[in-house]
């Protein structure tokens, strides 16, 4: 029998006694035929339950959730205390028109500098074309949306026809893209673009509705049981700004994985190293942005699914506060952790897309009472003053728990540069109960995912899911109602710890991931794989933002010795998106000389 453990109330935890314990996940790494056999065993009625119970005990799951008295009441979705207003910001009207918010965002940006490359001066360092570069090209007649579309279309088709296939998009209609591009080109010819986003190409993750495409969530069958009748709210807002919606981007099936592996359609490859994973679950959105084919993309993030692939692919990924964006029209619209957010090559492009899509649902406004959405004024002297007074929290022993010191050293170097350049103050913090947080997140998101697919599993669809998904669902089915309630009790404790930290710091900083892009085992392409140690390494710093609903952003800060991108993560107070974007922009500016052209990169704006 397990020994009962009684937790003291969260406010009585003595932080001086907290000792960081590195995570060690005990589970097999399986691919190919052995993986198929393993799945058949864990789905078997008796032996499967015994095997899962054994693995849970090995990872102290039972001890944490079933043998522990947790004094806090459950928190079934994020509950935020009132927040102080942010300074040096512009308030956006979430009930207004998306194009008006985008115009307000545009005014927050520094003055536009004409890229030297337009004059034939393509000197290092490498830079992505920004949304404002496309807008300049369209307005000055250097390019049209239709010309750009004709450059993008054959590349998208080429990725899907590779052997084995490596699709960036899993639903694509070239004629639909041409039609949108022609309409945008006509608006420019008439001098009537809808916004700075008019003619900008974006991809939409496959779990977000976007007409005329089906939403499959990376599976082979969801579109057969769920039809798409209209755009998701976020997509509709982009469309009203003139965005050209390229198609539905590849993803890890049902978002139940962190690598981006997808045996159903083929696995998207990392543009910096095609033999490696993009990260997931928003694999296609991050890869298509990193390859230069899209200025931005929409992803979803319930367990790092925007930030992980953004970090591994060397682009910017933004997870908003839970409830900041309306989830209607996505396949994860009923959860308590997921958000829809932008992936882009620069912080300013993230700001422009975020301004377009933001706006809470009526239910979220009533239950969460969000602060008004704001953006930092990056063009003003006030922005520098705001950075000077910034307090950045860092839990050093956790920060350094990475697979390679390349990651922690690079992140530390950038923080030192930020401190010396802008006068930010680093504050050593302690975050207790990180292991408890991992378990609480796993039970919470696993239960929500199982609830969403259970009716279809009962209807015989489980056999058509990937072995990776079936492995996860077997684990999720082992969770009990009491496990779920215990996880929500832990959620309240962990929220208390973080809100206490945010009384003394403005931002918490970590590496985004504990490792850079993992290799793709060739045997994993056909049937997928399970590698919980890689999952743990990729999710190590991710979970607070999802379990607690906090905003977070991943910014590329350089490369490891193998040339693989490294991301730095900033986690903010509830509704504190503007502060995160300000710091992210400053970090991006400090890293401008360390950019590197991906191996797989396409200049679709100006072909040389």
Coordinates of C-alpha atoms in Angstrom, one line a residue:
X1 CA 0.0 0.0 0.0
X2 CA 1.2 3.5 -0.7
X3 CA 1.9 5.9 2.2
X4 CA -0.4 8.9 2.6
X5 CA 1.2 12.3 2.1
X6 CA -0.3 15.5 3.3
X7 CA 0.6 18.8 1.6
X8 CA 0.7 22.0 3.6
X9 CA -1.4 24.9 2.2
X10 CA 0.3 26.6 -0.7
X11 CA 0.9 29.8 1.3
X12 CA 2.8 27.9 4.0
X13 CA 5.3 26.3 1.6
X14 CA 8.8 27.2 2.8
X15 CA 10.6 28.1 -0.5
X16 CA 14.0 27.8 1.2
X17 CA 13.5 24.1 1.5
X18 CA 12.5 23.6 -2.2
X19 CA 15.0 21.5 -4.1
X20 CA 14.8 21.2 -7.9
X21 CA 14.6 17.6 -9.0
X22 CA 15.5 16.9 -12.7
X23 CA 12.8 15.1 -14.5
X24 CA 13.4 11.4 -15.4
X25 CA 10.6 9.7 -17.4
X26 CA 10.6 6.0 -17.3
X27 CA 9.0 4.7 -20.6
X28 CA 10.2 2.9 -23.6
X29 CA 11.1 4.5 -26.9
X30 CA 9.4 2.5 -29.6
X31 CA 9.0 2.7 -33.4
X32 CA 8.0 0.3 -36.3
X33 CA 6.7 -3.2 -35.7
X34 CA 7.6 -3.3 -32.0
X35 CA 5.5 -0.1 -31.5
X36 CA 2.5 -1.8 -33.2
X37 CA 2.8 -4.8 -30.9
X38 CA 3.1 -2.5 -27.8
X39 CA -0.1 -0.7 -28.8
X40 CA -2.0 -4.0 -29.1
X41 CA -0.8 -5.0 -25.6
X42 CA -1.8 -1.7 -23.9
X43 CA -5.2 -1.8 -25.6
X44 CA -5.8 -5.4 -24.3
X45 CA -8.3 -5.4 -21.4
X46 CA -6.3 -6.8 -18.5
X47 CA -2.6 -6.8 -19.4
X48 CA -2.9 -3.3 -20.9
X49 CA -4.2 -1.9 -17.6
X50 CA -1.5 -3.6 -15.7
X51 CA 1.3 -2.3 -18.0
X52 CA 0.0 1.3 -17.8
X53 CA -0.4 1.0 -14.0
X54 CA 3.2 -0.1 -13.8
X55 CA 4.5 2.8 -15.9
X56 CA 2.5 5.3 -13.8
X57 CA 3.9 3.9 -10.6
X58 CA 7.5 4.0 -12.0
X59 CA 6.9 7.8 -12.7
X60 CA 5.4 8.5 -9.3
X61 CA 2.0 9.3 -10.8
X62 CA 0.0 7.3 -8.2
X63 CA 2.0 8.7 -5.3
X64 CA 1.3 12.3 -6.4
X65 CA -2.4 12.2 -7.3
X66 CA -3.9 9.3 -5.3
X67 CA -1.9 9.1 -2.1
X68 CA -1.7 12.9 -1.4
X69 CA -4.0 15.1 0.6
X70 CA -4.2 18.4 -1.3
X71 CA -5.8 21.1 0.9
X72 CA -6.8 23.5 -1.9
X73 CA -10.2 23.6 -3.6
X74 CA -10.2 22.6 -7.3
X75 CA -9.7 25.2 -10.0
X76 CA -11.4 23.8 -13.1
X77 CA -10.3 26.6 -15.4
X78 CA -7.9 29.5 -14.9
X79 CA -9.0 32.1 -12.3
X80 CA -7.0 35.3 -12.4
X81 CA -6.7 37.9 -9.7
X82 CA -7.1 41.6 -10.9
X83 CA -3.9 42.9 -12.6
X84 CA -2.2 46.2 -12.6
X85 CA -2.5 48.1 -15.9
X86 CA 0.6 47.9 -18.3
X87 CA 2.5 51.1 -19.1
X88 CA 3.6 52.5 -22.4
X89 CA 0.8 50.7 -24.3
X90 CA -2.0 51.3 -26.7
X91 CA -5.4 49.8 -25.8
X92 CA -7.1 47.9 -28.6
X93 CA -10.9 47.7 -29.0
X94 CA -11.8 44.0 -29.1
X95 CA -15.4 44.9 -30.3
X96 CA -14.1 47.0 -33.1
X97 CA -13.1 46.0 -36.7
X98 CA -10.0 43.8 -37.0
X99 CA -8.6 46.1 -39.7
X100 CA -8.9 49.0 -37.3
X101 CA -7.0 47.1 -34.6
X102 CA -4.3 46.2 -37.2
X103 CA -4.0 49.9 -38.0
X104 CA -3.5 50.7 -34.3
X105 CA -0.9 48.0 -34.1
X106 CA 0.9 49.4 -37.1
X107 CA 1.3 52.7 -35.3
X108 CA 3.0 51.0 -32.4
X109 CA 5.8 49.8 -34.6
X110 CA 9.1 51.7 -35.2
X111 CA 9.4 53.6 -38.5
X112 CA 9.7 51.3 -41.5
X113 CA 13.2 51.0 -43.0
X114 CA 13.3 50.1 -46.6
X115 CA 15.3 46.8 -46.8
X116 CA 18.7 47.2 -48.4
X117 CA 18.1 44.0 -50.4
X118 CA 15.6 45.9 -52.6
X119 CA 18.7 47.7 -53.9
X120 CA 20.5 44.5 -54.6
X121 CA 22.3 44.7 -51.2
X122 CA 21.6 41.2 -49.8
X123 CA 24.4 41.3 -47.2
X124 CA 24.5 39.1 -44.1
X125 CA 22.9 38.7 -41.7
X126 CA 20.0 36.8 -43.1
X127 CA 16.6 38.4 -42.6
X128 CA 13.1 37.2 -43.3
X129 CA 10.8 39.5 -45.4
X130 CA 8.3 41.1 -43.0
X131 CA 4.7 41.9 -43.5
X132 CA 5.6 45.5 -44.1
X133 CA 8.1 44.5 -46.8
X134 CA 5.3 42.7 -48.7
X135 CA 3.0 45.7 -48.2
X136 CA 5.7 48.0 -49.6
X137 CA 6.3 45.8 -52.6
X138 CA 2.6 45.6 -53.4
X139 CA 2.0 49.3 -53.0
X140 CA 5.1 50.3 -55.0
X141 CA 4.4 47.8 -57.9
X142 CA 7.5 45.7 -57.2
X143 CA 5.3 42.6 -56.8
X144 CA 1.6 41.6 -56.7
X145 CA -0.2 39.0 -54.6
X146 CA -0.9 37.1 -57.8
X147 CA 2.8 37.0 -58.7
X148 CA 3.8 35.8 -55.2
X149 CA 1.0 33.2 -55.3
X150 CA 2.4 31.7 -58.5
X151 CA 5.8 31.3 -56.8
X152 CA 4.3 29.6 -53.7
X153 CA 2.0 27.2 -55.4
X154 CA 4.5 24.9 -57.1
X155 CA 6.7 24.7 -54.0
X156 CA 3.7 23.6 -51.9
X157 CA 2.9 20.9 -54.4
X158 CA 6.5 19.8 -54.5
X159 CA 6.6 19.1 -50.8
X160 CA 3.5 17.0 -51.0
X161 CA 4.8 14.9 -53.9
X162 CA 8.2 14.1 -52.3
X163 CA 9.0 10.5 -51.5
X164 CA 8.3 10.0 -48.7
X165 CA 5.8 12.9 -48.6
X166 CA 6.7 15.9 -46.4
X167 CA 3.6 18.1 -46.8
X168 CA 3.6 21.6 -45.2
X169 CA -0.2 21.7 -46.0
X170 CA -2.5 18.8 -45.9
X171 CA -5.4 20.6 -47.5
X172 CA -4.5 22.9 -50.4
X173 CA -6.5 24.3 -53.4
X174 CA -4.3 26.2 -55.9
X175 CA -7.2 27.7 -57.7
X176 CA -8.7 29.0 -54.4
X177 CA -5.4 30.6 -53.6
X178 CA -5.2 32.2 -57.1
X179 CA -8.8 33.5 -56.7
X180 CA -7.9 35.2 -53.3
X181 CA -4.6 36.6 -54.7
X182 CA -6.4 38.0 -57.8
X183 CA -9.0 39.8 -55.6
X184 CA -6.2 41.2 -53.5
X185 CA -4.2 42.3 -56.5
X186 CA -7.3 44.1 -57.9
X187 CA -7.7 46.0 -54.6
X188 CA -4.1 47.2 -54.8
X189 CA -4.7 48.3 -58.5
X190 CA -7.7 50.3 -57.3
X191 CA -5.7 51.8 -54.4
X192 CA -8.1 50.2 -51.9
X193 CA -6.2 47.6 -49.8
X194 CA -8.2 46.5 -46.8
X195 CA -5.3 46.7 -44.3
X196 CA -1.5 46.2 -44.0
X197 CA -2.4 42.4 -44.0
X198 CA -4.0 42.6 -47.5
X199 CA -2.2 40.2 -49.8
X200 CA -0.3 38.6 -46.9
X201 CA -0.2 34.7 -47.2
X202 CA -1.0 32.7 -44.1
X203 CA -1.5 29.0 -43.3
X204 CA -4.1 27.8 -40.8
X205 CA -3.4 24.7 -38.6
X206 CA -5.6 21.8 -39.5
X207 CA -7.7 22.0 -36.2
X208 CA -9.0 25.5 -37.1
X209 CA -11.9 25.9 -39.5
X210 CA -11.1 27.7 -42.8
X211 CA -13.4 27.5 -45.8
X212 CA -13.5 25.8 -48.2
X213 CA -11.2 23.3 -46.6
X214 CA -12.1 20.4 -44.3
X215 CA -10.7 20.3 -40.7
X216 CA -9.1 16.9 -40.1
X217 CA -6.9 17.7 -37.1
X218 CA -4.2 15.7 -38.8
X219 CA -6.4 12.6 -39.0
X220 CA -7.8 10.6 -41.9
X221 CA -11.4 10.7 -40.9
X222 CA -12.6 13.7 -38.7
X223 CA -13.9 15.6 -41.8
X224 CA -16.3 12.6 -42.3
X225 CA -18.0 13.2 -39.0
X226 CA -17.7 17.0 -38.7
X227 CA -18.3 19.3 -41.6
X228 CA -17.0 22.9 -41.8
X229 CA -19.8 25.4 -42.4
X230 CA -17.9 28.6 -41.8
X231 CA -14.6 30.1 -40.9
X232 CA -13.4 30.0 -37.3
X233 CA -13.8 33.4 -35.7
X234 CA -10.1 34.1 -35.8
X235 CA -9.9 33.1 -39.5
X236 CA -12.9 35.3 -40.3
X237 CA -11.1 38.2 -38.7
X238 CA -8.0 37.6 -40.8
X239 CA -10.1 37.3 -44.0
X240 CA -11.7 40.7 -43.3
X241 CA -8.2 42.2 -43.3
X242 CA -7.4 40.8 -46.8
X243 CA -5.2 37.9 -45.7
X244 CA -4.8 35.2 -48.3
X245 CA -5.5 31.9 -46.6
X246 CA -3.1 29.4 -48.2
X247 CA -4.6 26.1 -46.8
X248 CA -4.6 23.8 -43.8
X249 CA -1.2 23.2 -42.3
X250 CA 0.1 19.8 -41.2
X251 CA 0.1 18.8 -37.6
X252 CA 0.6 16.0 -35.1
X253 CA -2.7 14.0 -35.2
X254 CA -5.2 15.6 -32.8
X255 CA -2.4 17.6 -31.3
X256 CA -1.4 14.7 -29.2
X257 CA 2.3 14.9 -29.7
X258 CA 5.3 17.3 -29.5
X259 CA 7.4 16.2 -32.5
X260 CA 5.0 16.8 -35.5
X261 CA 5.2 13.2 -36.7
X262 CA 2.2 12.4 -38.9
X263 CA 2.1 9.0 -40.7
X264 CA -1.3 9.8 -42.2
X265 CA -0.1 12.5 -44.6
X266 CA 3.7 12.5 -44.1
X267 CA 5.8 14.3 -41.6
X268 CA 6.8 18.0 -42.2
X269 CA 10.5 18.5 -41.9
X270 CA 12.5 21.1 -40.1
X271 CA 13.7 23.8 -42.6
X272 CA 17.0 24.1 -40.8
X273 CA 17.7 20.3 -40.9
X274 CA 15.3 18.2 -43.0
X275 CA 16.3 15.0 -41.3
X276 CA 14.9 16.4 -38.0
X277 CA 11.5 17.1 -36.6
X278 CA 9.8 20.5 -36.7
X279 CA 8.4 20.0 -33.2
X280 CA 4.6 19.9 -32.6
X281 CA 1.9 19.8 -32.7
X282 CA 1.8 22.9 -34.9
X283 CA 4.4 21.4 -37.2
X284 CA 3.2 22.7 -40.6
X285 CA 2.6 26.3 -39.4
X286 CA 6.1 26.7 -37.9
X287 CA 7.8 25.0 -40.9
X288 CA 6.0 27.0 -43.6
X289 CA 6.8 30.3 -41.8
X290 CA 10.5 29.2 -41.3
X291 CA 10.8 28.3 -44.9
X292 CA 9.8 31.8 -46.0
X293 CA 6.6 30.6 -47.8
X294 CA 4.2 32.4 -45.4
X295 CA 4.7 35.6 -43.4
X296 CA 2.6 34.0 -40.6
X297 CA 0.4 31.1 -39.6
X298 CA -2.2 30.3 -36.9
X299 CA -1.5 27.5 -34.5
X300 CA -3.1 26.1 -31.4
X301 CA -1.4 25.7 -28.0
X302 CA -2.6 23.5 -25.2
X303 CA 0.8 22.0 -24.3
X304 CA 3.4 24.1 -26.1
X305 CA 2.1 23.3 -29.6
X306 CA 2.9 26.8 -30.8
X307 CA 6.0 27.5 -28.8
X308 CA 7.8 24.2 -29.3
X309 CA 7.8 24.1 -33.1
X310 CA 8.5 27.8 -33.2
X311 CA 11.6 27.3 -31.1
X312 CA 12.8 24.3 -33.0
X313 CA 12.3 26.0 -36.4
X314 CA 13.8 29.4 -35.4
X315 CA 10.7 31.6 -35.6
X316 CA 8.5 33.5 -33.1
X317 CA 5.5 31.7 -31.5
X318 CA 3.0 33.6 -29.3
X319 CA 0.6 31.9 -26.8
X320 CA -1.9 34.5 -25.5
X321 CA -3.6 34.4 -22.2
X322 CA -6.3 31.8 -22.0
X323 CA -9.6 33.3 -23.2
X324 CA -7.9 36.3 -25.1
X325 CA -8.8 34.8 -28.5
X326 CA -12.2 33.3 -29.4
X327 CA -11.9 29.6 -30.0
X328 CA -15.2 29.1 -31.8
X329 CA -14.6 27.1 -35.0
X330 CA -11.6 25.1 -33.7
X331 CA -11.6 21.5 -32.8
X332 CA -10.2 22.3 -29.3
X333 CA -12.8 25.0 -28.5
X334 CA -14.1 23.3 -25.3
X335 CA -10.9 22.9 -23.3
X336 CA -9.5 24.9 -20.4
X337 CA -6.0 25.3 -21.7
X338 CA -5.9 25.7 -25.5
X339 CA -5.6 29.0 -27.3
X340 CA -5.3 30.0 -30.9
X341 CA -2.2 32.1 -31.6
X342 CA 0.2 33.4 -34.3
X343 CA 3.5 32.0 -35.5
X344 CA 5.6 34.5 -37.5
X345 CA 9.2 35.2 -38.5
X346 CA 9.4 38.4 -36.4
X347 CA 7.8 39.9 -33.3
X348 CA 6.3 42.8 -35.2
X349 CA 4.5 40.4 -37.5
X350 CA 3.2 38.5 -34.5
X351 CA 1.9 41.8 -33.2
X352 CA 0.0 42.6 -36.4
X353 CA -1.6 39.2 -36.6
X354 CA -2.4 39.2 -32.9
X355 CA -4.2 42.5 -33.3
X356 CA -6.3 41.1 -36.0
X357 CA -7.4 37.9 -34.3
X358 CA -7.8 39.0 -30.6
X359 CA -11.2 39.3 -29.0
X360 CA -12.6 37.1 -26.2
X361 CA -15.9 35.2 -26.6
X362 CA -18.9 36.4 -24.6
X363 CA -18.5 33.4 -22.3
X364 CA -14.8 34.2 -21.6
X365 CA -15.6 37.8 -20.9
X366 CA -18.3 36.8 -18.4
X367 CA -16.2 34.2 -16.6
X368 CA -12.6 35.6 -16.9
X369 CA -13.2 39.3 -17.0
X370 CA -10.2 40.0 -19.1
X371 CA -8.2 43.3 -19.0
X372 CA -8.4 45.3 -22.2
X373 CA -6.0 44.0 -24.8
X374 CA -2.9 46.2 -25.2
X375 CA 0.2 46.5 -27.4
X376 CA 3.5 48.1 -26.5
X377 CA 4.4 51.3 -28.2
X378 CA 7.8 50.2 -29.7
X379 CA 8.4 53.5 -31.5
X380 CA 8.5 55.6 -28.3
X381 CA 11.1 56.6 -25.7
X382 CA 8.6 55.3 -23.1
X383 CA 9.4 51.8 -24.4
X384 CA 13.0 52.1 -23.3
X385 CA 11.9 53.4 -19.9
X386 CA 9.6 50.4 -19.5
X387 CA 12.5 48.0 -20.2
X388 CA 14.7 49.7 -17.6
X389 CA 12.2 49.1 -14.8
X390 CA 11.7 45.5 -15.9
X391 CA 12.2 42.7 -13.3
X392 CA 12.9 39.3 -14.9
X393 CA 12.6 36.1 -12.8
X394 CA 14.9 33.1 -13.4
X395 CA 14.9 29.8 -11.6
X396 CA 18.5 29.0 -12.4
X397 CA 18.6 25.2 -11.6
X398 CA 15.5 24.7 -13.7
X399 CA 16.8 27.0 -16.4
X400 CA 20.0 24.9 -16.7
X401 CA 18.2 21.6 -16.9
X402 CA 18.7 21.1 -20.6
X403 CA 20.2 18.4 -22.9
X404 CA 23.1 20.6 -24.0
X405 CA 24.7 23.6 -22.4
X406 CA 24.6 25.2 -25.8
X407 CA 20.9 26.0 -25.0
X408 CA 21.4 27.4 -21.5
X409 CA 24.6 29.3 -22.4
X410 CA 23.0 31.0 -25.4
X411 CA 19.9 32.0 -23.5
X412 CA 22.1 33.2 -20.6
X413 CA 24.2 35.3 -23.0
X414 CA 21.2 37.0 -24.4
X415 CA 19.8 37.8 -21.0
X416 CA 23.2 39.3 -20.0
X417 CA 23.1 41.4 -23.1
X418 CA 19.5 42.5 -22.4
X419 CA 20.5 43.5 -18.9
X420 CA 23.6 45.5 -20.0
X421 CA 21.7 47.2 -22.9
X422 CA 18.4 48.0 -21.3
X423 CA 19.1 47.9 -17.5
X424 CA 16.6 45.1 -16.8
X425 CA 17.1 43.5 -13.4
X426 CA 17.4 39.7 -13.1
X427 CA 15.7 38.2 -10.0
X428 CA 16.4 34.7 -8.7
X429 CA 13.2 32.9 -8.1
X430 CA 12.1 29.5 -6.9
X431 CA 9.1 27.7 -8.5
X432 CA 7.9 24.9 -6.2
X433 CA 6.0 21.7 -7.2
X434 CA 7.1 21.5 -10.9
X435 CA 6.7 17.7 -10.9
X436 CA 3.1 18.2 -9.5
X437 CA 2.5 20.7 -12.3
X438 CA 3.5 18.2 -15.0
X439 CA 1.1 15.6 -13.6
X440 CA -1.7 18.1 -13.2
X441 CA -1.3 19.3 -16.8
X442 CA -1.1 15.7 -18.2
X443 CA -4.3 14.6 -16.4
X444 CA -6.2 17.9 -17.3
X445 CA -5.3 18.0 -21.0
X446 CA -5.5 14.2 -21.4
X447 CA -9.0 14.1 -19.9
X448 CA -10.1 16.9 -22.1
X449 CA -8.7 15.3 -25.2
X450 CA -10.2 11.9 -24.4
X451 CA -13.6 13.6 -23.8
X452 CA -13.5 15.2 -27.2
X453 CA -12.7 12.0 -29.2
X454 CA -14.5 9.4 -27.0
X455 CA -17.8 9.4 -28.9
X456 CA -15.9 8.7 -32.1
X457 CA -13.8 6.0 -30.4
X458 CA -17.0 4.3 -29.3
X459 CA -18.2 4.6 -32.9
X460 CA -15.3 2.5 -34.1
X461 CA -12.9 5.2 -35.2
X462 CA -10.1 4.4 -32.7
X463 CA -8.6 1.8 -35.1
X464 CA -8.1 4.5 -37.7
X465 CA -6.0 6.6 -35.4
X466 CA -2.2 6.6 -35.4
X467 CA -0.4 4.3 -32.9
X468 CA 1.0 7.4 -31.2
X469 CA -2.6 8.7 -30.5
X470 CA -3.8 5.3 -29.4
X471 CA -0.9 5.1 -26.9
X472 CA -1.9 8.4 -25.4
X473 CA -5.6 7.6 -25.3
X474 CA -4.8 4.3 -23.5
X475 CA -3.0 6.3 -20.8
X476 CA -5.7 8.9 -20.7
X477 CA -8.4 6.3 -20.1
X478 CA -6.6 5.1 -17.0
X479 CA -7.2 8.5 -15.3
X480 CA -10.1 8.5 -12.8
X481 CA -12.5 11.2 -11.7
X482 CA -10.5 11.6 -8.5
X483 CA -7.3 12.0 -10.5
X484 CA -9.0 14.8 -12.4
X485 CA -10.2 16.6 -9.3
X486 CA -6.8 16.2 -7.6
X487 CA -5.2 17.8 -10.7
X488 CA -7.5 20.8 -10.4
X489 CA -6.6 21.1 -6.7
X490 CA -3.0 21.2 -7.8
X491 CA -3.8 23.8 -10.5
X492 CA -5.0 26.2 -7.7
X493 CA -1.8 25.6 -5.7
X494 CA 0.4 26.2 -8.7
X495 CA -1.5 29.3 -9.6
X496 CA -0.9 30.6 -6.1
X497 CA 2.8 30.0 -6.4
X498 CA 3.0 31.8 -9.7
X499 CA 0.9 34.8 -8.6
X500 CA 3.2 35.1 -5.6
X501 CA 6.3 35.2 -7.9
X502 CA 4.6 37.8 -10.2
X503 CA 4.3 40.2 -7.2
X504 CA 8.1 40.6 -7.5
X505 CA 8.9 40.1 -11.2
X506 CA 7.2 41.1 -14.4
X507 CA 8.3 38.2 -16.6
X508 CA 9.6 34.6 -16.0
X509 CA 12.3 33.5 -18.4
X510 CA 13.3 30.0 -19.5
X511 CA 14.7 28.3 -22.5
X512 CA 11.6 27.3 -24.6
X513 CA 12.7 23.7 -24.9
X514 CA 15.1 21.4 -23.1
X515 CA 16.6 20.2 -26.4
X516 CA 16.9 21.3 -30.0
X517 CA 15.2 19.6 -32.9
X518 CA 15.3 15.7 -32.5
X519 CA 16.3 13.4 -35.3
X520 CA 13.4 11.6 -37.2
X521 CA 14.0 7.8 -37.0
X522 CA 13.3 6.5 -40.5
X523 CA 11.3 3.7 -38.9
X524 CA 8.9 6.3 -37.4
X525 CA 7.7 7.7 -40.7
X526 CA 5.4 4.8 -41.5
X527 CA 3.8 4.1 -38.1
X528 CA 4.9 6.9 -35.8
X529 CA 6.8 6.6 -32.5
X530 CA 6.5 7.0 -28.8
X531 CA 9.4 8.6 -27.0
X532 CA 8.3 10.1 -23.7
X533 CA 11.8 11.3 -22.8
X534 CA 11.9 13.5 -25.9
X535 CA 8.4 14.7 -25.0
X536 CA 9.5 15.6 -21.5
X537 CA 12.6 17.4 -22.8
X538 CA 10.5 19.4 -25.3
X539 CA 7.8 20.3 -22.7
X540 CA 10.0 20.9 -19.7
X541 CA 9.5 24.7 -19.6
X542 CA 6.1 24.8 -21.4
X543 CA 3.4 23.8 -19.0
X544 CA 2.7 26.7 -16.6
X545 CA 1.4 28.8 -19.5
X546 CA -1.2 26.2 -20.4
X547 CA -2.2 24.8 -17.0
X548 CA -2.5 28.4 -15.6
X549 CA -3.6 30.1 -18.8
X550 CA -0.6 32.6 -18.7
X551 CA 0.7 34.4 -21.9
X552 CA 4.0 33.2 -23.2
X553 CA 6.2 33.8 -26.2
X554 CA 9.2 32.0 -27.8
X555 CA 11.8 34.1 -29.5
X556 CA 14.8 32.7 -31.5
X557 CA 18.1 33.7 -29.9
X558 CA 20.7 31.7 -31.9
X559 CA 21.9 28.2 -32.7
X560 CA 23.6 25.2 -31.1
X561 CA 26.9 23.8 -32.3
X562 CA 24.9 21.6 -34.8
X563 CA 23.3 24.7 -36.3
X564 CA 19.9 24.0 -34.8
X565 CA 17.7 26.9 -33.6
X566 CA 17.4 27.8 -29.9
X567 CA 14.4 29.6 -28.5
X568 CA 14.0 31.7 -25.3
X569 CA 10.6 31.7 -23.6
X570 CA 9.1 34.6 -21.7
X571 CA 6.1 33.9 -19.5
X572 CA 3.9 36.9 -18.3
X573 CA 1.2 37.9 -15.9
X574 CA -2.4 37.2 -16.9
X575 CA -3.5 39.6 -19.7
X576 CA 0.1 40.9 -19.9
X577 CA 0.7 40.3 -23.6
X578 CA 2.0 43.9 -24.2
X579 CA 4.9 43.5 -21.7
X580 CA 5.9 40.2 -23.2
X581 CA 5.9 41.6 -26.7
X582 CA 8.0 44.6 -25.6
X583 CA 10.7 42.3 -24.1
X584 CA 10.5 39.9 -27.0
X585 CA 11.1 42.8 -29.5
X586 CA 14.1 44.0 -27.5
X587 CA 15.6 40.4 -27.4
X588 CA 15.0 40.0 -31.2
X589 CA 16.8 43.3 -31.8
X590 CA 19.8 42.0 -29.8
X591 CA 19.9 38.8 -31.8
X592 CA 19.6 40.3 -35.3
X593 CA 23.2 39.4 -36.3
X594 CA 22.8 35.8 -35.3
X595 CA 20.1 34.9 -37.9
X596 CA 20.9 32.1 -40.3
X597 CA 19.2 31.2 -43.6
X598 CA 17.4 27.9 -43.3
X599 CA 18.6 25.0 -45.5
X600 CA 15.1 24.9 -47.0
X601 CA 14.2 28.6 -47.7
X602 CA 12.3 30.2 -50.5
X603 CA 12.4 33.9 -51.4
X604 CA 8.9 34.2 -52.8
X605 CA 8.8 38.0 -52.7
X606 CA 11.9 38.8 -54.7
X607 CA 13.5 35.9 -56.6
X608 CA 17.1 36.7 -57.5

